[in-house]
C-alpha positions as YAML, in Angstrom:
chain: A
units: angstrom
residues:
- id: 1
  name: MET
  ca: [84.70, 92.61, 125.93]
- id: 2
  name: LYS
  ca: [88.40, 92.86, 127.04]
- id: 3
  name: LEU
  ca: [90.87, 93.34, 124.12]
- id: 4
  name: THR
  ca: [94.38, 92.20, 124.62]
- id: 5
  name: VAL
  ca: [97.11, 93.03, 122.04]
- id: 6
  name: ASP
  ca: [100.60, 91.51, 122.77]
- id: 7
  name: ASN
  ca: [103.63, 92.25, 120.88]
- id: 8
  name: VAL
  ca: [102.11, 92.60, 117.57]
- id: 9
  name: SER
  ca: [104.10, 93.71, 114.50]
- id: 10
  name: ARG
  ca: [103.54, 93.98, 110.77]
- id: 11
  name: ALA
  ca: [106.06, 95.11, 108.14]
- id: 12
  name: PHE
  ca: [105.60, 96.11, 104.36]
- id: 13
  name: GLY
  ca: [108.56, 95.52, 102.32]
- id: 14
  name: GLY
  ca: [110.83, 95.41, 105.24]
- id: 15
  name: VAL
  ca: [109.51, 98.57, 106.80]
- id: 16
  name: TYR
  ca: [107.61, 98.15, 110.09]
- id: 17
  name: ALA
  ca: [104.28, 100.00, 110.13]
- id: 18
  name: VAL
  ca: [103.49, 98.44, 113.58]
- id: 19
  name: ARG
  ca: [106.33, 97.09, 115.78]
- id: 20
  name: ASP
  ca: [105.99, 95.17, 119.08]
- id: 21
  name: VAL
  ca: [102.79, 96.93, 120.11]
- id: 22
  name: SER
  ca: [101.06, 95.77, 123.19]
- id: 23
  name: LEU
  ca: [97.89, 97.20, 124.75]
- id: 24
  name: THR
  ca: [95.06, 96.00, 126.99]
- id: 25
  name: VAL
  ca: [91.63, 97.51, 126.77]
- id: 26
  name: PRO
  ca: [89.41, 96.36, 129.84]
- id: 27
  name: SER
  ca: [85.67, 95.73, 129.13]
- id: 28
  name: GLY
  ca: [83.60, 98.82, 128.74]
- id: 29
  name: GLU
  ca: [86.50, 101.17, 128.27]
- id: 30
  name: LEU
  ca: [86.81, 103.84, 125.43]
- id: 31
  name: ARG
  ca: [90.42, 103.67, 124.36]
- id: 32
  name: ALA
  ca: [91.72, 106.24, 121.76]
- id: 33
  name: ILE
  ca: [94.71, 105.66, 119.44]
- id: 34
  name: ILE
  ca: [96.38, 108.79, 118.31]
- id: 35
  name: GLY
  ca: [99.65, 109.82, 116.65]
- id: 36
  name: PRO
  ca: [101.09, 111.58, 113.69]
- id: 37
  name: ASN
  ca: [100.37, 110.49, 110.01]
- id: 38
  name: GLY
  ca: [102.43, 107.27, 109.48]
- id: 39
  name: ALA
  ca: [102.37, 106.30, 113.10]
- id: 40
  name: GLY
  ca: [100.68, 102.92, 112.45]
- id: 41
  name: LYS
  ca: [97.21, 103.58, 113.65]
- id: 42
  name: SER
  ca: [95.20, 102.39, 110.83]
- id: 43
  name: THR
  ca: [97.45, 99.34, 110.56]
- id: 44
  name: LEU
  ca: [96.90, 98.37, 114.18]
- id: 45
  name: PHE
  ca: [93.13, 98.92, 113.64]
- id: 46
  name: ALA
  ca: [93.25, 96.46, 110.72]
- id: 47
  name: LEU
  ca: [95.41, 93.99, 112.75]
- id: 48
  name: ILE
  ca: [92.83, 93.96, 115.35]
- id: 49
  name: GLY
  ca: [89.72, 93.74, 113.09]
- id: 50
  name: GLY
  ca: [91.35, 91.16, 110.92]
- id: 51
  name: GLN
  ca: [91.81, 93.06, 107.74]
- id: 52
  name: LEU
  ca: [95.38, 92.39, 107.95]
- id: 53
  name: ALA
  ca: [97.35, 89.49, 109.42]
- id: 54
  name: ALA
  ca: [100.08, 90.14, 111.96]
- id: 55
  name: ASP
  ca: [103.87, 89.08, 111.19]
- id: 56
  name: HIS
  ca: [103.91, 88.10, 114.80]
- id: 57
  name: GLY
  ca: [102.19, 88.63, 118.25]
- id: 58
  name: THR
  ca: [98.73, 87.87, 119.55]
- id: 59
  name: VAL
  ca: [95.27, 89.37, 119.54]
- id: 60
  name: ALA
  ca: [93.00, 88.01, 122.22]
- id: 61
  name: LEU
  ca: [89.29, 88.91, 123.01]
- id: 62
  name: ASP
  ca: [88.31, 87.89, 126.52]
- id: 63
  name: GLY
  ca: [91.44, 85.83, 126.65]
- id: 64
  name: GLN
  ca: [90.67, 83.91, 123.51]
- id: 65
  name: PRO
  ca: [93.20, 84.22, 120.76]
- id: 66
  name: VAL
  ca: [91.64, 85.41, 117.39]
- id: 67
  name: GLU
  ca: [94.88, 86.63, 115.34]
- id: 68
  name: ARG
  ca: [94.56, 83.53, 113.04]
- id: 69
  name: LEU
  ca: [90.89, 84.10, 112.27]
- id: 70
  name: PRO
  ca: [89.69, 86.11, 109.23]
- id: 71
  name: ALA
  ca: [87.71, 89.31, 109.62]
- id: 72
  name: HIS
  ca: [84.18, 87.67, 109.25]
- id: 73
  name: ARG
  ca: [85.08, 85.00, 111.91]
- id: 74
  name: ARG
  ca: [86.31, 87.94, 114.35]
- id: 75
  name: ALA
  ca: [82.92, 89.58, 113.62]
- id: 76
  name: ARG
  ca: [81.22, 86.37, 115.07]
- id: 77
  name: HIS
  ca: [83.30, 86.89, 118.16]
- id: 78
  name: GLY
  ca: [81.87, 90.34, 118.59]
- id: 79
  name: ILE
  ca: [83.91, 92.82, 116.78]
- id: 80
  name: GLY
  ca: [82.18, 95.56, 114.88]
- id: 81
  name: VAL
  ca: [84.13, 97.75, 112.52]
- id: 82
  name: VAL
  ca: [83.53, 101.45, 111.23]
- id: 83
  name: PHE
  ca: [86.06, 102.28, 108.52]
- id: 84
  name: GLN
  ca: [87.58, 105.68, 107.72]
- id: 85
  name: ALA
  ca: [86.13, 105.63, 104.26]
- id: 86
  name: ALA
  ca: [82.61, 105.60, 103.87]
- id: 87
  name: ARG
  ca: [81.54, 102.22, 102.36]
- id: 88
  name: THR
  ca: [78.06, 101.48, 101.16]
- id: 89
  name: PHE
  ca: [76.60, 98.58, 99.14]
- id: 90
  name: PRO
  ca: [75.38, 100.44, 95.89]
- id: 91
  name: GLY
  ca: [71.85, 99.47, 94.77]
- id: 92
  name: LEU
  ca: [70.61, 98.80, 98.35]
- id: 93
  name: THR
  ca: [68.67, 101.06, 100.47]
- id: 94
  name: ALA
  ca: [69.97, 102.47, 103.75]
- id: 95
  name: LEU
  ca: [67.77, 99.92, 105.59]
- id: 96
  name: GLU
  ca: [69.10, 96.99, 103.53]
- id: 97
  name: ASN
  ca: [72.79, 98.21, 103.98]
- id: 98
  name: VAL
  ca: [72.26, 98.18, 107.81]
- id: 99
  name: MET
  ca: [70.57, 94.66, 107.80]
- id: 100
  name: VAL
  ca: [73.83, 93.37, 106.18]
- id: 101
  name: GLY
  ca: [75.62, 94.12, 109.36]
- id: 102
  name: ALA
  ca: [73.58, 91.31, 111.06]
- id: 103
  name: HIS
  ca: [75.26, 88.65, 108.97]
- id: 104
  name: ALA
  ca: [77.46, 87.49, 111.91]
- id: 105
  name: THR
  ca: [74.43, 86.77, 114.17]
- id: 106
  name: THR
  ca: [72.26, 84.97, 111.77]
- id: 107
  name: ARG
  ca: [71.19, 81.43, 112.54]
- id: 108
  name: ALA
  ca: [69.16, 80.43, 109.52]
- id: 109
  name: GLY
  ca: [71.37, 78.46, 107.10]
- id: 110
  name: PHE
  ca: [71.52, 78.50, 103.40]
- id: 111
  name: LEU
  ca: [68.89, 75.83, 102.70]
- id: 112
  name: THR
  ca: [66.43, 77.55, 105.18]
- id: 113
  name: ALA
  ca: [66.86, 80.88, 103.41]
- id: 114
  name: ALA
  ca: [66.62, 79.27, 100.06]
- id: 115
  name: LEU
  ca: [63.45, 77.38, 100.71]
- id: 116
  name: ARG
  ca: [61.98, 80.46, 102.43]
- id: 117
  name: LEU
  ca: [61.08, 78.37, 105.59]
- id: 118
  name: PRO
  ca: [59.18, 80.09, 108.39]
- id: 119
  name: ARG
  ca: [62.30, 80.27, 110.62]
- id: 120
  name: HIS
  ca: [64.01, 82.40, 107.90]
- id: 121
  name: HIS
  ca: [60.99, 84.72, 107.71]
- id: 122
  name: ARG
  ca: [61.02, 85.25, 111.47]
- id: 123
  name: GLU
  ca: [64.75, 85.93, 111.62]
- id: 124
  name: GLU
  ca: [64.64, 88.34, 108.78]
- id: 125
  name: ARG
  ca: [61.66, 90.27, 110.47]
- id: 126
  name: LEU
  ca: [63.80, 90.54, 113.68]
- id: 127
  name: ILE
  ca: [66.83, 91.92, 111.75]
- id: 128
  name: ARG
  ca: [64.69, 94.40, 110.01]
- id: 129
  name: GLU
  ca: [63.32, 95.66, 113.15]
- id: 130
  name: ARG
  ca: [66.93, 95.85, 114.74]
- id: 131
  name: ALA
  ca: [68.19, 97.66, 111.69]
- id: 132
  name: LEU
  ca: [65.45, 100.26, 111.97]
- id: 133
  name: THR
  ca: [66.33, 100.75, 115.58]
- id: 134
  name: CYS
  ca: [69.95, 101.41, 114.69]
- id: 135
  name: LEU
  ca: [68.91, 103.83, 111.93]
- id: 136
  name: ASP
  ca: [66.81, 105.72, 114.27]
- id: 137
  name: ARG
  ca: [69.53, 105.81, 116.85]
- id: 138
  name: THR
  ca: [72.10, 107.13, 114.38]
- id: 139
  name: GLY
  ca: [69.53, 109.75, 113.14]
- id: 140
  name: LEU
  ca: [68.89, 108.03, 109.88]
- id: 141
  name: ALA
  ca: [65.20, 106.99, 110.24]
- id: 142
  name: ASP
  ca: [64.07, 109.35, 107.57]
- id: 143
  name: TRP
  ca: [66.60, 107.87, 105.24]
- id: 144
  name: ALA
  ca: [65.77, 104.21, 105.72]
- id: 145
  name: HIS
  ca: [64.30, 103.65, 102.28]
- id: 146
  name: ARG
  ca: [66.52, 105.95, 100.13]
- id: 147
  name: PRO
  ca: [69.34, 104.36, 98.03]
- id: 148
  name: ALA
  ca: [72.44, 104.31, 100.27]
- id: 149
  name: GLU
  ca: [74.56, 105.93, 97.65]
- id: 150
  name: GLU
  ca: [72.36, 108.99, 97.56]
- id: 151
  name: LEU
  ca: [73.12, 109.76, 101.22]
- id: 152
  name: PRO
  ca: [75.51, 112.84, 101.96]
- id: 153
  name: LEU
  ca: [78.91, 111.87, 103.42]
- id: 154
  name: GLY
  ca: [78.00, 112.66, 107.00]
- id: 155
  name: GLN
  ca: [74.88, 110.28, 106.61]
- id: 156
  name: GLN
  ca: [76.94, 107.67, 104.92]
- id: 157
  name: ARG
  ca: [79.42, 107.67, 107.84]
- id: 158
  name: ALA
  ca: [76.40, 107.25, 110.29]
- id: 159
  name: LEU
  ca: [75.10, 104.44, 108.06]
- id: 160
  name: GLN
  ca: [78.44, 102.54, 108.70]
- id: 161
  name: LEU
  ca: [77.95, 102.97, 112.52]
- id: 162
  name: ALA
  ca: [74.34, 101.75, 112.31]
- id: 163
  name: ARG
  ca: [75.49, 98.77, 110.18]
- id: 164
  name: ALA
  ca: [78.10, 97.83, 112.76]
- id: 165
  name: LEU
  ca: [75.71, 98.19, 115.68]
- id: 166
  name: CYS
  ca: [73.11, 95.95, 113.94]
- id: 167
  name: GLY
  ca: [75.61, 93.19, 114.37]
- id: 168
  name: ARG
  ca: [75.36, 93.67, 118.21]
- id: 169
  name: PRO
  ca: [79.23, 94.07, 118.69]
- id: 170
  name: ARG
  ca: [80.86, 93.81, 122.11]
- id: 171
  name: LEU
  ca: [84.07, 95.54, 120.77]
- id: 172
  name: LEU
  ca: [83.44, 98.49, 118.39]
- id: 173
  name: LEU
  ca: [86.48, 99.74, 116.23]
- id: 174
  name: LEU
  ca: [86.03, 103.36, 115.05]
- id: 175
  name: ASP
  ca: [88.59, 104.54, 112.48]
- id: 176
  name: GLU
  ca: [88.39, 108.48, 112.35]
- id: 177
  name: PRO
  ca: [84.57, 108.40, 112.45]
- id: 178
  name: ALA
  ca: [84.59, 112.28, 112.92]
- id: 179
  name: SER
  ca: [86.55, 112.92, 109.67]
- id: 180
  name: GLY
  ca: [84.76, 115.34, 107.26]
- id: 181
  name: LEU
  ca: [81.82, 115.89, 109.60]
- id: 182
  name: ARG
  ca: [80.24, 119.39, 110.36]
- id: 183
  name: ALA
  ca: [80.12, 120.53, 113.97]
- id: 184
  name: ALA
  ca: [76.52, 119.46, 114.58]
- id: 185
  name: GLU
  ca: [77.31, 116.00, 113.18]
- id: 186
  name: ARG
  ca: [80.38, 115.77, 115.41]
- id: 187
  name: GLU
  ca: [78.19, 116.66, 118.48]
- id: 188
  name: HIS
  ca: [75.74, 114.04, 117.66]
- id: 189
  name: LEU
  ca: [78.39, 111.43, 117.10]
- id: 190
  name: ALA
  ca: [80.08, 112.40, 120.44]
- id: 191
  name: THR
  ca: [76.71, 111.87, 122.15]
- id: 192
  name: LEU
  ca: [76.13, 108.63, 120.51]
- id: 193
  name: ILE
  ca: [79.59, 107.19, 121.43]
- id: 194
  name: THR
  ca: [79.18, 108.32, 124.97]
- id: 195
  name: GLY
  ca: [76.03, 106.53, 125.18]
- id: 196
  name: LEU
  ca: [77.42, 103.32, 123.78]
- id: 197
  name: ARG
  ca: [80.25, 103.41, 126.32]
- id: 198
  name: ALA
  ca: [77.76, 104.01, 129.03]
- id: 199
  name: GLU
  ca: [76.01, 100.82, 128.05]
- id: 200
  name: GLY
  ca: [79.13, 98.87, 128.55]
- id: 201
  name: LEU
  ca: [80.33, 98.59, 124.90]
- id: 202
  name: THR
  ca: [84.17, 98.47, 124.59]
- id: 203
  name: ILE
  ca: [85.37, 100.97, 122.11]
- id: 204
  name: LEU
  ca: [88.56, 101.37, 120.29]
- id: 205
  name: LEU
  ca: [88.75, 104.96, 118.61]
- id: 206
  name: VAL
  ca: [91.33, 105.99, 116.08]
- id: 207
  name: GLU
  ca: [91.03, 109.72, 115.54]
- id: 208
  name: HIS
  ca: [93.10, 112.76, 114.38]
- id: 209
  name: ASP
  ca: [90.88, 115.27, 116.05]
- id: 210
  name: VAL
  ca: [92.69, 115.61, 119.41]
- id: 211
  name: ALA
  ca: [89.96, 117.65, 121.09]
- id: 212
  name: PHE
  ca: [87.48, 115.23, 120.13]
- id: 213
  name: VAL
  ca: [89.43, 112.38, 121.51]
- id: 214
  name: MET
  ca: [90.30, 114.08, 124.76]
- id: 215
  name: ARG
  ca: [86.62, 114.75, 125.64]
- id: 216
  name: LEU
  ca: [85.63, 111.08, 125.09]
- id: 217
  name: ALA
  ca: [88.44, 108.73, 125.88]
- id: 218
  name: ASP
  ca: [88.98, 107.07, 129.20]
- id: 219
  name: ARG
  ca: [92.59, 106.46, 128.22]
- id: 220
  name: VAL
  ca: [94.76, 107.26, 125.40]
- id: 221
  name: THR
  ca: [97.59, 105.31, 123.60]
- id: 222
  name: VAL
  ca: [100.00, 107.17, 121.44]
- id: 223
  name: LEU
  ca: [101.76, 105.61, 118.42]
- id: 224
  name: ASP
  ca: [104.87, 107.04, 116.62]
- id: 225
  name: LEU
  ca: [106.81, 105.14, 114.01]
- id: 226
  name: GLY
  ca: [104.75, 102.14, 114.77]
- id: 227
  name: ARG
  ca: [105.62, 102.04, 118.49]
- id: 228
  name: VAL
  ca: [103.72, 102.89, 121.64]
- id: 229
  name: ILE
  ca: [105.47, 105.99, 123.02]
- id: 230
  name: ALA
  ca: [102.78, 106.90, 125.88]
- id: 231
  name: GLU
  ca: [99.76, 105.73, 127.36]
- id: 232
  name: GLY
  ca: [97.52, 107.14, 130.09]
- id: 233
  name: THR
  ca: [94.52, 109.29, 130.69]
- id: 234
  name: PRO
  ca: [93.95, 112.32, 128.45]
- id: 235
  name: ALA
  ca: [95.47, 114.62, 130.81]
- id: 236
  name: GLU
  ca: [98.52, 112.54, 131.34]
- id: 237
  name: VAL
  ca: [99.05, 112.07, 127.63]
- id: 238
  name: ARG
  ca: [98.53, 115.84, 126.88]
- id: 239
  name: ALA
  ca: [101.34, 116.76, 129.39]
- id: 240
  name: ASP
  ca: [103.76, 113.91, 128.29]
- id: 241
  name: PRO
  ca: [106.90, 115.58, 126.76]
- id: 242
  name: ARG
  ca: [107.33, 112.63, 124.36]
- id: 243
  name: VAL
  ca: [103.77, 113.22, 122.95]
- id: 244
  name: ILE
  ca: [104.27, 116.94, 122.72]
- id: 245
  name: ALA
  ca: [107.50, 116.52, 120.83]
- id: 246
  name: ALA
  ca: [106.27, 113.78, 118.44]
- id: 247
  name: TYR
  ca: [102.56, 114.80, 117.87]
- id: 248
  name: LEU
  ca: [100.84, 117.65, 119.75]
- id: 249
  name: GLY
  ca: [103.65, 120.23, 119.49]
- id: 250
  name: PRO
  ca: [104.47, 123.00, 121.76]
- id: 251
  name: SER
  ca: [101.69, 125.31, 123.02]
- id: 252
  name: THR
  ca: [100.26, 127.58, 120.41]
- id: 253
  name: GLU
  ca: [99.41, 130.42, 122.69]
- id: 254
  name: PRO
  ca: [101.22, 133.51, 121.94]
- id: 255
  name: PRO
  ca: [104.15, 134.38, 124.37]
- id: 256
  name: THR
  ca: [103.38, 136.99, 126.88]
- id: 257
  name: PRO
  ca: [105.34, 140.06, 125.85]
- id: 258
  name: ALA
  ca: [107.94, 141.27, 128.22]
- id: 259
  name: PRO
  ca: [107.34, 144.62, 129.82]
- id: 260
  name: ALA
  ca: [109.14, 147.51, 128.04]
- id: 261
  name: PRO
  ca: [112.19, 148.96, 129.88]
- id: 262
  name: ALA
  ca: [111.63, 152.10, 131.68]
- id: 263
  name: SER
  ca: [113.08, 155.06, 129.88]
- id: 264
  name: ALA
  ca: [115.59, 157.12, 131.69]
- id: 265
  name: PRO
  ca: [114.33, 160.53, 132.97]
- id: 266
  name: ALA
  ca: [115.30, 163.55, 130.60]
- id: 267
  name: PRO
  ca: [118.15, 165.58, 132.17]
- id: 268
  name: ALA
  ca: [116.85, 168.94, 133.61]
- id: 269
  name: GLU
  ca: [117.26, 171.94, 131.38]
- id: 270
  name: GLY
  ca: [120.59, 173.52, 131.79]
- id: 271
  name: ALA
  ca: [122.21, 170.68, 133.84]
- id: 272
  name: GLY
  ca: [125.82, 170.19, 133.04]
- id: 273
  name: PRO
  ca: [127.80, 166.93, 132.43]
...
């Protein structure tokens, strides 16, 4: 799925969080969004996902404008979202939490479900099988029947990803998915994201961990004070003076010490002035 964001802005109390942002993410690309705190990354994320409405500008999926659609309608168009905060449905098992993610792809209507007709049973069985596959893929197969709120933080983050995948997205929005994860969990996440990209899924990744971003992204867009200040490959962005000044900072490598000046030879004993 191709994502096109054109001249999008959103202000809060007269202060722009995102201002005139445009970007195009081709189908199958992993695009990272980076920038300092307050740069507008999460706001842009919400404007694409439909959690916020833009003041002006357009958001299009495969050329079809969706900026006027609410989040659940955008999900039906193929957007899957993994939020920064781990969100679960208390009282439901991990499996049931993941099955909720298929809501955008269900075909049985309210009456069919209420009357428990055969079509509803068939669809529920297929969704359950799909959810189990997503749990297995995210390393949560052994947690399937545990209450979701009992899962540790790392597993709750993985649960969100499994839930999003259960909806069969064509565009996956990841808002700081590596935040708070241990090294082994980050490595597993990186491997999973790489696999999803290889399957042709378009991915938009908002992340503070620059090293994590640079190893995964095809291209990187950098925001500062709500505006795009740079865009390019990870190597191009890392070397951009505007990005270094606004976000990455100068190299932290210690300077090479200058060689000590050679000391003058001591005068020979008895030598006069």
